[in-house]
Amino acid sequence: MNLPSPRPQIAAIPAYVPGARGTADRQPPIKLSSNESPYPPLPSVSEAIAQAGHAAHRYPDMFAVELHERIGEGLGLAPGSVAVGGGSVAALQHVLQAYTGPGDEVMYAWRSFEAYPIITAVTGATPVAVPLTADARHDLAAMAAAITSVTKVILLCSPNNPTGPGILVDEFEAFMAEVPEHVLVVLDEAYIEFATDPAVVDGRQALDTHPNLLIARTFSKAYGLAGLRVGYVAGAPELIAPVRACVTPFSVSAPAQAAAIASLDARDELLERVAEVVAERANLVAGLEELGWHVPDAQGNFVWLAAGEATDELVRALGELEPAVLVRGFSGEGMRITVGSRAENEALVRAVNEATSRA
Ligand SMILES: *Cc1c(COP(=O)(O)O)cnc(C)c1O
């Protein structure tokens, strides 16, 4: 048989492997593997979702007009400066679809967000992955040096998933001074609400002085709406218009639009939860450091343990506990642990202690 063949870059994307499913005879796991919020939606947000559900036979607002306006207002930008998508990962993919194709290079740090190589492959552009520094930070000098005549987009992740450090404003400015204006820089700030170091660059501010910059933000993490899929990119309207052109029609559902708007209404309450996660992050880091781990600067809602060759064994041991403790392992490198509730974090520290003393 001679079946249709996909583009080679697509064929090379690793097939999706579903995570372990719980079984009936096991307790629900402690899930610290996806950087989700430990809090369920606020009552006001649940109510908005339920209300939108009553009109599920209708298409959502195709242009998500109110949501664009509300996000723009919150950022102090015109509504034309925002493009929402089904999660910021979709919005980022639309950026690459709008700006890159075969023959172009898309640069990012590595290790960073796992979606970057995938969304790059989808556009057919060539990925250029620049290793992080020894302390798990973006190596912006090396990234600037790696710019070529075909570099089209540079993705920066601050705070960096999965390692934790944010990009500092001074190093960001020095980097931008090296980047030609025709190269698009996208600052992925999925975790920016959790960043507490005032020296971490604020993408919103940086938009005012860098015309070739976009920022990407999401309702999935600090706003706790990972299950509804809504995120956005923002920047100059001329840069955003081509991104909007690539958005799949109706990709942000009506309940997602309603929940995002209700979350913006409840921003202060949600930011109190963020402050609690940040406080718990300090406890988690302290607990792990007491066990002798060095934790890189954690500016997101997760911490990184560079377990190296021991990673797989450790992840497996945690998964075998009762209840299972699920973390995100990167074979041979380390594991990313989401900051959970106080009880979950304490269980995690005990579990890591137990798993390492057994190993
Ligand atoms: C979680 C995450 C996103 C976006 O997630 P969505 O759920 O698609 O909005 C984007 N970038 C990074 C680095 C992330 O970790």
Coordinates of C-alpha atoms and ligand atoms in Angstrom, one line a residue:
M1 CA 0.0 0.0 0.0
N2 CA 1.1 3.5 -0.7
L3 CA -0.7 5.6 1.9
P4 CA -0.6 9.4 2.0
S5 CA 2.6 10.5 3.8
P6 CA 2.9 13.5 6.1
R7 CA 5.5 16.2 5.9
P8 CA 8.8 14.8 7.3
Q9 CA 8.9 17.3 10.2
I10 CA 5.4 16.1 11.2
A11 CA 6.3 12.4 11.0
A12 CA 9.3 13.1 13.3
I13 CA 7.1 14.5 16.1
P14 CA 7.0 11.7 18.8
A15 CA 3.6 10.0 19.1
Y16 CA 1.6 11.0 22.2
V17 CA 2.0 8.6 25.1
P18 CA -1.0 8.8 27.5
G19 CA -0.1 9.2 31.1
A20 CA -0.8 6.4 33.6
R21 CA -4.5 6.1 34.5
G22 CA -5.5 5.5 38.1
T23 CA -7.0 2.1 38.8
A24 CA -10.0 1.5 41.0
D25 CA -8.0 -0.2 43.7
R26 CA -5.7 2.8 44.2
Q27 CA -6.2 6.1 46.0
P28 CA -6.4 9.2 43.7
P29 CA -2.8 10.3 43.0
I30 CA -1.2 13.5 44.3
K31 CA -0.8 15.2 40.9
L32 CA 2.1 17.6 40.8
S33 CA 3.0 16.9 37.2
S34 CA 1.3 19.5 35.1
N35 CA 1.8 22.9 36.8
E36 CA -2.0 23.2 37.5
S37 CA -3.5 25.3 40.2
P38 CA -4.3 23.3 43.4
Y39 CA -7.5 25.4 43.6
P40 CA -10.8 24.6 41.9
P41 CA -12.6 27.6 40.2
L42 CA -14.0 30.3 42.4
P43 CA -17.8 30.1 42.8
S44 CA -18.3 33.1 40.6
V45 CA -16.2 31.5 37.8
S46 CA -18.1 28.2 38.1
E47 CA -21.3 30.1 37.8
A48 CA -20.2 31.9 34.6
I49 CA -19.2 28.5 33.1
A50 CA -22.6 27.0 34.0
Q51 CA -24.4 30.0 32.5
A52 CA -22.5 29.7 29.3
G53 CA -23.3 26.0 29.2
H54 CA -27.0 26.9 28.9
A55 CA -26.3 28.4 25.5
A56 CA -24.1 25.5 24.2
H57 CA -26.2 25.1 21.1
R58 CA -25.0 28.5 19.9
Y59 CA -21.6 29.3 18.5
P60 CA -19.4 31.4 20.7
D61 CA -18.6 35.0 19.8
M62 CA -16.3 34.3 16.8
F63 CA -14.0 37.3 17.6
A64 CA -14.2 37.0 21.4
V65 CA -14.7 40.7 21.3
E66 CA -15.4 41.2 25.0
L67 CA -12.5 39.0 26.1
H68 CA -10.1 40.8 23.8
E69 CA -11.3 44.1 25.2
R70 CA -11.0 43.0 28.8
I71 CA -7.5 41.6 28.3
G72 CA -6.4 44.7 26.4
E73 CA -7.8 47.0 29.2
G74 CA -6.0 45.0 31.9
L75 CA -2.7 45.4 30.0
G76 CA -3.4 49.0 29.1
L77 CA -3.4 48.1 25.4
A78 CA -5.9 48.6 22.5
P79 CA -8.1 45.5 21.8
G80 CA -6.3 45.1 18.5
S81 CA -3.1 44.3 20.4
V82 CA -4.4 40.9 21.6
A83 CA -4.9 37.5 20.0
V84 CA -6.6 34.9 22.1
G85 CA -6.3 31.2 21.3
G86 CA -7.3 27.8 22.8
G87 CA -4.6 28.1 25.4
S88 CA -1.4 30.2 25.0
V89 CA 0.2 27.1 23.4
A90 CA -2.3 27.5 20.5
A91 CA -1.7 31.2 20.4
L92 CA 2.1 30.6 20.2
Q93 CA 1.5 28.1 17.4
H94 CA -0.5 30.7 15.5
V95 CA 2.4 33.1 15.9
L96 CA 4.8 30.6 14.3
Q97 CA 2.2 29.8 11.6
A98 CA 2.0 33.5 10.8
Y99 CA 5.7 34.3 10.8
T100 CA 7.6 31.1 9.9
G101 CA 7.8 28.3 7.4
P102 CA 10.4 26.0 5.7
G103 CA 13.8 27.7 5.5
D104 CA 13.3 29.9 8.6
E105 CA 14.8 29.3 11.9
V106 CA 13.0 29.3 15.2
M107 CA 15.3 29.6 18.2
Y108 CA 14.6 28.7 21.8
A109 CA 16.5 27.7 24.9
W110 CA 16.7 24.1 25.9
R111 CA 15.5 22.6 28.0
S112 CA 12.4 24.7 28.0
F113 CA 8.7 24.3 27.2
E114 CA 8.2 20.9 25.5
A115 CA 5.7 22.4 23.0
Y116 CA 8.3 24.6 21.3
P117 CA 9.9 21.9 19.2
I118 CA 6.4 20.6 18.3
I119 CA 4.9 23.9 17.2
T120 CA 8.1 24.6 15.3
A121 CA 7.8 21.3 13.4
V122 CA 4.2 22.1 12.6
T123 CA 5.2 25.2 10.7
G124 CA 8.1 23.4 8.9
A125 CA 10.7 25.8 10.2
T126 CA 14.1 24.7 11.5
P127 CA 14.4 24.5 15.3
V128 CA 17.6 26.0 16.9
A129 CA 17.9 24.9 20.5
V130 CA 20.4 26.7 22.6
P131 CA 21.4 25.0 25.9
L132 CA 20.7 26.6 29.2
T133 CA 23.5 27.7 31.5
A134 CA 24.8 25.5 34.3
D135 CA 22.4 27.2 36.7
A136 CA 19.4 26.4 34.4
R137 CA 18.9 29.9 33.0
H138 CA 18.6 31.1 29.5
D139 CA 22.0 31.7 28.0
L140 CA 21.1 34.9 26.2
A141 CA 24.7 35.6 25.1
A142 CA 24.8 32.3 23.3
M143 CA 21.3 32.9 21.9
A144 CA 22.3 36.3 20.5
A145 CA 25.4 34.7 19.0
A146 CA 23.3 32.0 17.3
I147 CA 21.2 34.5 15.3
T148 CA 21.6 33.9 11.6
S149 CA 20.3 35.6 8.4
V150 CA 17.3 33.2 8.5
T151 CA 16.4 33.5 12.2
K152 CA 12.8 34.5 12.1
V153 CA 11.4 34.0 15.6
I154 CA 13.0 33.7 19.1
L155 CA 10.9 32.1 21.9
L156 CA 12.0 33.1 25.4
C157 CA 10.4 31.5 28.4
S158 CA 10.3 33.5 31.7
P159 CA 10.0 32.0 34.2
N160 CA 11.5 29.0 32.4
N161 CA 9.4 25.8 32.3
P162 CA 10.7 23.3 33.6
T163 CA 13.7 24.8 35.4
G164 CA 12.3 27.8 37.2
P165 CA 14.5 30.9 36.8
G166 CA 13.1 34.1 35.2
I167 CA 14.9 36.2 32.7
L168 CA 16.2 39.4 34.4
V169 CA 15.4 42.8 32.9
D170 CA 19.1 43.7 32.5
E171 CA 20.0 40.6 30.5
F172 CA 16.8 40.9 28.5
E173 CA 17.6 44.5 27.5
A174 CA 21.2 43.6 26.6
F175 CA 19.8 40.7 24.5
M176 CA 17.2 42.8 22.7
A177 CA 19.9 45.3 21.8
E178 CA 21.6 42.5 19.8
V179 CA 18.5 41.2 18.1
P180 CA 17.8 42.8 14.6
E181 CA 14.4 44.5 14.5
H182 CA 13.1 42.1 11.7
V183 CA 13.4 39.2 14.1
L184 CA 10.3 38.5 16.2
V185 CA 10.9 37.9 19.9
V186 CA 8.2 36.2 21.8
L187 CA 8.4 36.3 25.6
D188 CA 6.3 33.4 27.0
E189 CA 5.1 34.5 30.4
A190 CA 2.9 31.6 31.3
Y191 CA 4.0 31.8 34.9
I192 CA 4.7 35.6 35.3
E193 CA 2.1 36.0 38.0
F194 CA 4.2 33.8 40.3
A195 CA 7.5 35.6 39.7
T196 CA 8.5 37.5 42.9
D197 CA 12.0 38.7 42.0
P198 CA 11.5 42.3 41.0
A199 CA 14.5 42.0 38.7
V200 CA 12.6 39.6 36.4
V201 CA 11.6 41.3 33.2
D202 CA 8.0 42.4 32.9
G203 CA 7.0 41.7 29.3
R204 CA 4.1 44.2 29.4
Q205 CA 6.5 47.0 30.2
A206 CA 9.0 45.8 27.6
L207 CA 6.3 46.0 24.9
D208 CA 6.5 49.8 25.1
T209 CA 10.1 50.0 24.0
H210 CA 10.5 46.9 21.7
P211 CA 8.4 47.0 18.5
N212 CA 9.5 43.5 17.5
L213 CA 8.3 41.9 20.8
L214 CA 5.2 39.9 21.6
I215 CA 4.2 38.4 25.0
A216 CA 2.3 35.2 25.6
R217 CA 0.1 34.7 28.7
T218 CA -2.4 32.2 29.8
F219 CA -5.5 31.6 32.0
S220 CA -4.3 28.0 32.7
K221 CA -1.8 28.6 35.5
A222 CA -2.3 31.5 37.9
Y223 CA -6.0 31.8 36.9
G224 CA -6.6 28.1 37.3
L225 CA -8.5 27.4 34.0
A226 CA -6.2 24.8 32.4
G227 CA -9.2 22.6 31.6
L228 CA -10.9 25.3 29.6
R229 CA -8.1 26.3 27.2
V230 CA -7.7 30.0 26.9
G231 CA -4.6 32.1 26.5
Y232 CA -3.3 34.9 24.4
V233 CA -0.4 36.8 22.8
A234 CA -0.2 40.6 22.9
G235 CA 1.9 43.3 21.2
A236 CA 1.7 45.9 18.5
P237 CA -1.5 45.6 16.4
E238 CA 0.5 45.2 13.2
L239 CA 2.3 42.2 14.6
I240 CA -0.9 40.7 16.1
A241 CA -3.2 41.0 13.0
P242 CA -1.4 38.2 11.1
V243 CA -1.6 36.0 14.2
R244 CA -5.4 36.6 14.4
A245 CA -5.6 35.5 10.8
C246 CA -4.2 32.1 11.7
V247 CA -6.6 31.4 14.7
T248 CA -8.9 28.4 14.1
P249 CA -12.4 29.9 14.0
F250 CA -14.3 29.6 17.3
S251 CA -11.4 27.9 19.0
V252 CA -12.1 29.6 22.4
S253 CA -15.4 28.1 23.5
A254 CA -18.1 30.2 25.1
P255 CA -17.6 28.7 28.6
A256 CA -13.9 29.5 28.2
Q257 CA -14.5 33.1 27.2
A258 CA -17.0 33.5 30.1
A259 CA -14.7 31.9 32.6
A260 CA -11.8 34.1 31.5
I261 CA -13.9 37.2 31.8
A262 CA -15.2 36.1 35.3
S263 CA -11.6 35.5 36.3
L264 CA -10.5 38.9 35.3
D265 CA -13.4 40.2 37.4
A266 CA -12.1 38.2 40.3
R267 CA -8.4 39.0 39.7
D268 CA -7.7 40.2 43.2
E269 CA -9.1 37.0 44.8
L270 CA -7.1 34.9 42.3
L271 CA -3.9 36.8 43.0
E272 CA -4.4 36.0 46.7
R273 CA -4.3 32.4 45.7
V274 CA -1.1 33.0 43.7
A275 CA 0.4 34.6 46.8
E276 CA -0.4 31.4 48.8
V277 CA 1.2 29.2 46.1
V278 CA 4.3 31.5 46.3
A279 CA 4.4 31.0 50.0
E280 CA 4.1 27.3 49.6
R281 CA 6.8 27.3 47.0
A282 CA 9.2 28.7 49.6
N283 CA 8.2 25.9 52.0
L284 CA 8.7 23.3 49.3
V285 CA 12.1 24.6 48.3
A286 CA 13.2 24.7 51.9
G287 CA 12.0 21.1 52.5
L288 CA 13.9 19.9 49.4
E289 CA 17.0 21.8 50.3
E290 CA 16.9 20.3 53.8
L291 CA 17.2 16.9 52.1
G292 CA 20.3 18.1 50.3
W293 CA 18.9 19.1 46.9
H294 CA 20.0 22.2 45.2
V295 CA 16.9 23.9 43.7
P296 CA 17.5 26.5 40.9
D297 CA 15.8 29.8 41.5
A298 CA 12.1 29.0 41.4
Q299 CA 10.0 31.9 40.0
G300 CA 7.0 29.8 38.7
N301 CA 4.6 27.5 40.5
F302 CA 7.0 24.6 40.2
V303 CA 10.5 23.6 41.2
W304 CA 13.2 21.7 39.4
L305 CA 15.3 18.8 40.8
A306 CA 18.3 18.0 38.6
A307 CA 18.3 14.3 39.4
G308 CA 20.3 13.4 36.3
E309 CA 20.6 9.7 35.7
A310 CA 18.5 9.0 38.8
T311 CA 15.5 10.7 37.4
D312 CA 13.6 7.8 35.9
E313 CA 14.1 5.7 39.0
L314 CA 13.0 8.5 41.3
V315 CA 9.9 9.3 39.2
R316 CA 9.0 5.6 39.2
A317 CA 9.4 5.2 42.9
L318 CA 7.2 8.3 43.6
G319 CA 4.6 6.8 41.3
E320 CA 4.5 3.6 43.2
L321 CA 3.8 5.1 46.5
E322 CA 0.2 4.9 47.9
P323 CA -1.2 7.4 47.0
A324 CA 1.0 7.8 44.0
V325 CA 2.9 11.1 43.8
L326 CA 3.0 12.2 40.1
V327 CA 5.8 14.5 38.9
R328 CA 7.0 15.4 35.5
G329 CA 10.3 13.5 34.7
F330 CA 12.7 14.3 31.9
S331 CA 14.8 11.2 31.5
G332 CA 18.5 11.7 32.3
E333 CA 17.9 15.4 33.3
G334 CA 15.6 15.9 36.2
M335 CA 12.1 16.3 37.4
R336 CA 9.7 19.2 37.6
I337 CA 7.4 19.3 40.6
T338 CA 4.4 21.6 40.7
V339 CA 3.7 23.5 44.0
G340 CA 0.5 21.9 45.4
S341 CA -1.4 22.5 48.6
R342 CA 0.5 22.5 51.9
A343 CA -0.4 18.8 52.6
E344 CA 0.6 17.8 49.0
N345 CA 4.0 19.6 49.3
E346 CA 4.7 18.0 52.6
A347 CA 3.8 14.6 51.2
L348 CA 6.1 15.2 48.3
V349 CA 9.1 16.1 50.5
R350 CA 8.5 12.9 52.6
A351 CA 8.1 10.9 49.4
V352 CA 11.4 12.2 47.8
N353 CA 13.1 11.5 51.1
E354 CA 11.8 8.0 51.2
A355 CA 12.4 7.3 47.5
T356 CA 16.0 8.6 47.6
S357 CA 16.9 6.8 50.8
R358 CA 15.6 3.5 49.2
A359 CA 17.3 4.1 45.8
Ligands
LIG1 C1 1.5 25.9 30.5 C2 2.3 26.7 29.6 C3 1.8 27.4 28.5 C4 0.4 27.5 28.1 O1 -0.5 26.7 28.4 P1 -2.0 26.8 27.9 O2 -2.7 25.9 28.8 O3 -1.9 26.3 26.5 O4 -2.4 28.2 27.9 C5 2.6 28.2 27.7 N1 3.9 28.2 28.0 C6 4.5 27.5 29.0 C7 5.9 27.6 29.2 C8 3.7 26.7 29.8 O5 4.3 26.0 30.8

